[in-house]
mmCIF file of C-alpha atoms in Angstrom:
data_model
loop_
_atom_site.group_PDB
_atom_site.id
_atom_site.type_symbol
_atom_site.label_atom_id
_atom_site.label_comp_id
_atom_site.label_asym_id
_atom_site.label_seq_id
_atom_site.Cartn_x
_atom_site.Cartn_y
_atom_site.Cartn_z
ATOM 1 C CA MET A 1069 187.859 -58.139 102.277
ATOM 2 C CA SER A 1070 186.377 -61.511 101.572
ATOM 3 C CA THR A 1071 188.804 -64.210 100.595
ATOM 4 C CA PHE A 1072 186.540 -66.753 98.755
ATOM 5 C CA SER A 1073 184.164 -65.712 95.903
ATOM 6 C CA LEU A 1074 181.062 -67.580 94.887
ATOM 7 C CA CYS A 1075 179.685 -66.961 91.479
ATOM 8 C CA VAL A 1076 175.704 -67.496 91.608
ATOM 9 C CA TYR A 1077 173.970 -68.247 88.087
ATOM 10 C CA CYS A 1078 170.184 -67.867 88.700
ATOM 11 C CA GLY A 1079 166.837 -66.521 87.295
ATOM 12 C CA ALA A 1080 166.099 -63.051 86.895
ATOM 13 C CA ARG A 1081 162.379 -64.155 87.573
ATOM 14 C CA PRO A 1082 161.202 -65.395 90.897
ATOM 15 C CA GLY A 1083 159.905 -68.577 89.404
ATOM 16 C CA SER A 1084 156.474 -70.314 90.225
ATOM 17 C CA ASN A 1085 157.700 -72.110 93.270
ATOM 18 C CA PRO A 1086 158.146 -69.971 96.407
ATOM 19 C CA SER A 1087 160.870 -72.313 97.360
ATOM 20 C CA TYR A 1088 163.094 -70.750 94.739
ATOM 21 C CA MET A 1089 163.029 -67.277 96.274
ATOM 22 C CA ALA A 1090 163.489 -68.628 99.835
ATOM 23 C CA ALA A 1091 166.547 -70.685 98.792
ATOM 24 C CA ALA A 1092 167.877 -67.480 97.121
ATOM 25 C CA THR A 1093 167.504 -65.425 100.317
ATOM 26 C CA GLU A 1094 169.022 -68.339 102.597
ATOM 27 C CA LEU A 1095 171.928 -68.471 99.944
ATOM 28 C CA GLY A 1096 172.644 -64.708 100.183
ATOM 29 C CA GLN A 1097 172.617 -64.982 104.154
ATOM 30 C CA ALA A 1098 174.827 -67.635 104.240
ATOM 31 C CA ILE A 1099 177.247 -66.150 101.832
ATOM 32 C CA ALA A 1100 177.359 -63.235 104.259
ATOM 33 C CA GLN A 1101 177.822 -65.522 107.262
ATOM 34 C CA ALA A 1102 180.724 -67.368 105.669
ATOM 35 C CA ASN A 1103 182.275 -64.044 104.876
ATOM 36 C CA MET A 1104 182.398 -64.787 101.248
ATOM 37 C CA ARG A 1105 182.004 -62.634 98.301
ATOM 38 C CA LEU A 1106 178.935 -62.806 96.138
ATOM 39 C CA VAL A 1107 179.554 -62.400 92.376
ATOM 40 C CA TYR A 1108 176.529 -62.483 90.085
ATOM 41 C CA GLY A 1109 174.719 -60.711 87.344
ATOM 42 C CA ALA A 1110 174.187 -57.593 88.956
ATOM 43 C CA GLY A 1111 170.303 -57.525 88.815
ATOM 44 C CA ASP A 1112 167.882 -56.513 91.365
ATOM 45 C CA VAL A 1113 164.974 -58.674 90.104
ATOM 46 C CA GLY A 1114 163.771 -62.346 90.474
ATOM 47 C CA ILE A 1115 166.084 -64.840 92.487
ATOM 48 C CA MET A 1116 169.231 -62.688 91.354
ATOM 49 C CA GLY A 1117 168.044 -59.711 93.250
ATOM 50 C CA ALA A 1118 166.956 -61.696 96.300
ATOM 51 C CA VAL A 1119 170.422 -63.356 96.714
ATOM 52 C CA ALA A 1120 172.036 -59.889 96.496
ATOM 53 C CA ARG A 1121 169.849 -58.215 99.003
ATOM 54 C CA ALA A 1122 170.071 -60.863 101.375
ATOM 55 C CA ALA A 1123 173.972 -60.969 101.029
ATOM 56 C CA GLN A 1124 174.031 -57.355 101.437
ATOM 57 C CA THR A 1125 171.858 -56.887 104.396
ATOM 58 C CA GLY A 1126 174.262 -59.651 105.869
ATOM 59 C CA GLY A 1127 177.198 -57.468 105.296
ATOM 60 C CA ALA A 1128 178.759 -59.193 102.347
ATOM 61 C CA GLU A 1129 180.971 -58.080 99.620
ATOM 62 C CA THR A 1130 179.075 -57.923 96.271
ATOM 63 C CA PHE A 1131 180.383 -57.863 92.795
ATOM 64 C CA GLY A 1132 177.807 -57.771 90.180
ATOM 65 C CA VAL A 1133 178.438 -57.662 86.349
ATOM 66 C CA ILE A 1134 175.949 -56.461 83.839
ATOM 67 C CA PRO A 1135 175.759 -55.750 80.151
ATOM 68 C CA THR A 1136 174.290 -52.316 79.172
ATOM 69 C CA HIS A 1137 171.429 -53.823 77.225
ATOM 70 C CA LEU A 1138 169.948 -55.153 80.447
ATOM 71 C CA MET A 1139 170.560 -52.497 82.790
ATOM 72 C CA ASP A 1140 166.761 -51.520 82.459
ATOM 73 C CA MET A 1141 165.500 -55.186 82.078
ATOM 74 C CA GLU A 1142 167.373 -56.415 85.117
ATOM 75 C CA VAL A 1143 167.289 -53.274 87.037
ATOM 76 C CA GLY A 1144 170.942 -52.912 87.373
ATOM 77 C CA LYS A 1145 171.770 -52.813 91.176
ATOM 78 C CA THR A 1146 174.157 -50.037 91.403
ATOM 79 C CA ASP A 1147 174.591 -50.111 95.310
ATOM 80 C CA LEU A 1148 176.917 -53.044 95.233
ATOM 81 C CA SER A 1149 180.555 -53.246 96.340
ATOM 82 C CA THR A 1150 181.455 -53.612 93.008
ATOM 83 C CA PHE A 1151 179.552 -52.711 89.887
ATOM 84 C CA VAL A 1152 180.860 -53.604 86.503
ATOM 85 C CA VAL A 1153 179.070 -52.807 83.304
ATOM 86 C CA THR A 1154 180.001 -54.775 80.147
ATOM 87 C CA GLU A 1155 179.126 -54.214 76.514
ATOM 88 C CA THR A 1156 178.117 -57.916 75.769
ATOM 89 C CA MET A 1157 176.853 -60.944 77.624
ATOM 90 C CA HIS A 1158 179.880 -62.817 76.643
ATOM 91 C CA GLU A 1159 182.224 -60.356 78.492
ATOM 92 C CA ARG A 1160 179.789 -60.452 81.360
ATOM 93 C CA LYS A 1161 180.221 -64.026 81.622
ATOM 94 C CA LYS A 1162 183.933 -63.997 81.362
ATOM 95 C CA VAL A 1163 184.315 -61.145 84.145
ATOM 96 C CA MET A 1164 181.986 -63.022 86.578
ATOM 97 C CA PHE A 1165 183.527 -66.522 86.154
ATOM 98 C CA MET A 1166 187.118 -65.027 86.255
ATOM 99 C CA ASN A 1167 186.314 -63.276 89.519
ATOM 100 C CA ALA A 1168 184.829 -66.368 91.356
ATOM 101 C CA ASP A 1169 186.307 -69.412 93.040
ATOM 102 C CA ALA A 1170 183.536 -71.531 92.858
ATOM 103 C CA VAL A 1171 179.932 -71.478 90.891
ATOM 104 C CA VAL A 1172 176.626 -72.402 92.031
ATOM 105 C CA VAL A 1173 173.499 -72.623 89.673
ATOM 106 C CA LEU A 1174 170.107 -71.826 91.313
ATOM 107 C CA PRO A 1175 166.784 -72.431 89.428
ATOM 108 C CA GLY A 1176 166.614 -70.238 86.354
ATOM 109 C CA GLY A 1177 166.175 -70.185 82.447
ATOM 110 C CA ALA A 1178 168.043 -70.287 79.213
ATOM 111 C CA GLY A 1179 170.540 -67.646 80.720
ATOM 112 C CA SER A 1180 171.434 -69.702 83.671
ATOM 113 C CA LEU A 1181 171.754 -72.723 81.464
ATOM 114 C CA ASP A 1182 173.909 -71.021 79.337
ATOM 115 C CA GLU A 1183 176.235 -69.964 82.176
ATOM 116 C CA PHE A 1184 176.364 -73.469 83.474
ATOM 117 C CA PHE A 1185 177.165 -75.049 80.171
ATOM 118 C CA GLU A 1186 179.939 -72.583 79.601
ATOM 119 C CA ALA A 1187 181.479 -73.291 82.960
ATOM 120 C CA LEU A 1188 180.993 -77.009 82.446
ATOM 121 C CA THR A 1189 182.518 -76.759 78.868
ATOM 122 C CA TRP A 1190 185.629 -75.043 80.264
ATOM 123 C CA ARG A 1191 185.906 -77.573 83.004
ATOM 124 C CA GLN A 1192 185.646 -80.358 80.282
ATOM 125 C CA LEU A 1193 188.326 -78.765 78.289
ATOM 126 C CA ARG A 1194 190.692 -78.256 81.272
ATOM 127 C CA LEU A 1195 190.598 -74.532 81.328
ATOM 128 C CA HIS A 1196 189.716 -74.492 84.880
ATOM 129 C CA GLU A 1197 189.236 -76.518 88.111
ATOM 130 C CA LYS A 1198 186.618 -74.633 89.955
ATOM 131 C CA PRO A 1199 183.780 -76.494 91.766
ATOM 132 C CA ILE A 1200 180.253 -76.353 90.226
ATOM 133 C CA PHE A 1201 177.251 -76.777 92.070
ATOM 134 C CA LEU A 1202 173.436 -77.251 91.018
ATOM 135 C CA LEU A 1203 171.507 -76.290 93.848
ATOM 136 C CA ASN A 1204 168.633 -78.559 93.285
ATOM 137 C CA VAL A 1205 165.908 -76.806 95.094
ATOM 138 C CA ASP A 1206 162.701 -79.016 95.101
ATOM 139 C CA GLY A 1207 164.223 -81.101 92.503
ATOM 140 C CA TYR A 1208 164.474 -78.472 89.887
ATOM 141 C CA TRP A 1209 167.891 -79.664 88.282
ATOM 142 C CA ASP A 1210 166.701 -83.457 88.120
ATOM 143 C CA PRO A 1211 165.735 -83.035 84.399
ATOM 144 C CA LEU A 1212 169.167 -81.452 83.658
ATOM 145 C CA ARG A 1213 171.103 -84.260 85.603
ATOM 146 C CA ALA A 1214 169.047 -86.982 83.579
ATOM 147 C CA VAL A 1215 170.311 -85.105 80.105
ATOM 148 C CA LEU A 1216 173.961 -85.126 81.249
ATOM 149 C CA ASP A 1217 173.492 -88.627 82.144
ATOM 150 C CA HIS A 1218 172.156 -89.391 78.718
ATOM 151 C CA VAL A 1219 174.838 -87.525 77.033
ATOM 152 C CA VAL A 1220 177.435 -89.600 78.726
ATOM 153 C CA ARG A 1221 175.443 -92.832 78.202
ATOM 154 C CA GLU A 1222 175.043 -92.092 74.526
ATOM 155 C CA GLY A 1223 178.848 -91.379 74.047
ATOM 156 C CA PHE A 1224 178.818 -87.773 73.636
ATOM 157 C CA ALA A 1225 180.984 -87.260 76.758
ATOM 158 C CA ASP A 1226 183.289 -89.064 78.792
ATOM 159 C CA PRO A 1227 181.946 -90.052 82.313
ATOM 160 C CA SER A 1228 184.289 -87.832 84.087
ATOM 161 C CA LEU A 1229 181.771 -84.986 82.840
ATOM 162 C CA LEU A 1230 179.583 -86.136 85.582
ATOM 163 C CA SER A 1231 182.083 -85.505 88.292
ATOM 164 C CA PHE A 1232 182.784 -81.876 87.257
ATOM 165 C CA VAL A 1233 178.894 -81.165 88.515
ATOM 166 C CA GLN A 1234 178.031 -81.692 92.030
ATOM 167 C CA THR A 1235 174.200 -81.637 92.944
ATOM 168 C CA VAL A 1236 173.295 -80.137 96.425
ATOM 169 C CA ALA A 1237 169.890 -80.569 97.965
ATOM 170 C CA ASP A 1238 169.823 -77.140 99.893
ATOM 171 C CA VAL A 1239 172.108 -74.225 100.965
ATOM 172 C CA PRO A 1240 173.533 -75.790 104.252
ATOM 173 C CA ASP A 1241 174.615 -78.862 102.012
ATOM 174 C CA LEU A 1242 176.245 -76.337 99.735
ATOM 175 C CA MET A 1243 178.017 -74.411 102.384
ATOM 176 C CA ALA A 1244 179.322 -77.725 104.113
ATOM 177 C CA LYS A 1245 180.944 -78.641 100.654
ATOM 178 C CA LEU A 1246 182.359 -75.001 100.091
ATOM 179 C CA GLN A 1247 183.913 -75.180 103.496
#
């Protein structure tokens, strides 16, 4: 049984840059090699599926959480170590977050941003102290970092907000910071 659980928020699509899928596969492999448990959205499509398949192939424990209404759209990956079906997206996010020791966000869309901002808001409100990482594949998250800087600069958040998010360039950098 793994002792450290990494929650991965990421796209249910592959994205337009092949580097996104490559980073997802590399992350899944690294999770397995580090004997960590993958906690993620239980889909078998896009970047989400790539992370899970690579983690499984490497022998990692996998913990997936999916709401009933996404079972078909995200192709619920029922062969995981643990497969949880929730009624709502809110429950999904809560179960994923509560079963993780840290969060990493790979490239993704509105859902990934929603998950990221909820984890960041909870951290800002001192509801947790879990590390939050942006895996900045080919600069994908540079615009988000600029928005966070803008929010602080314009006085809508304390500068400490920026310290709650660590941006990492690649999977080796992430794994080094998690050790």
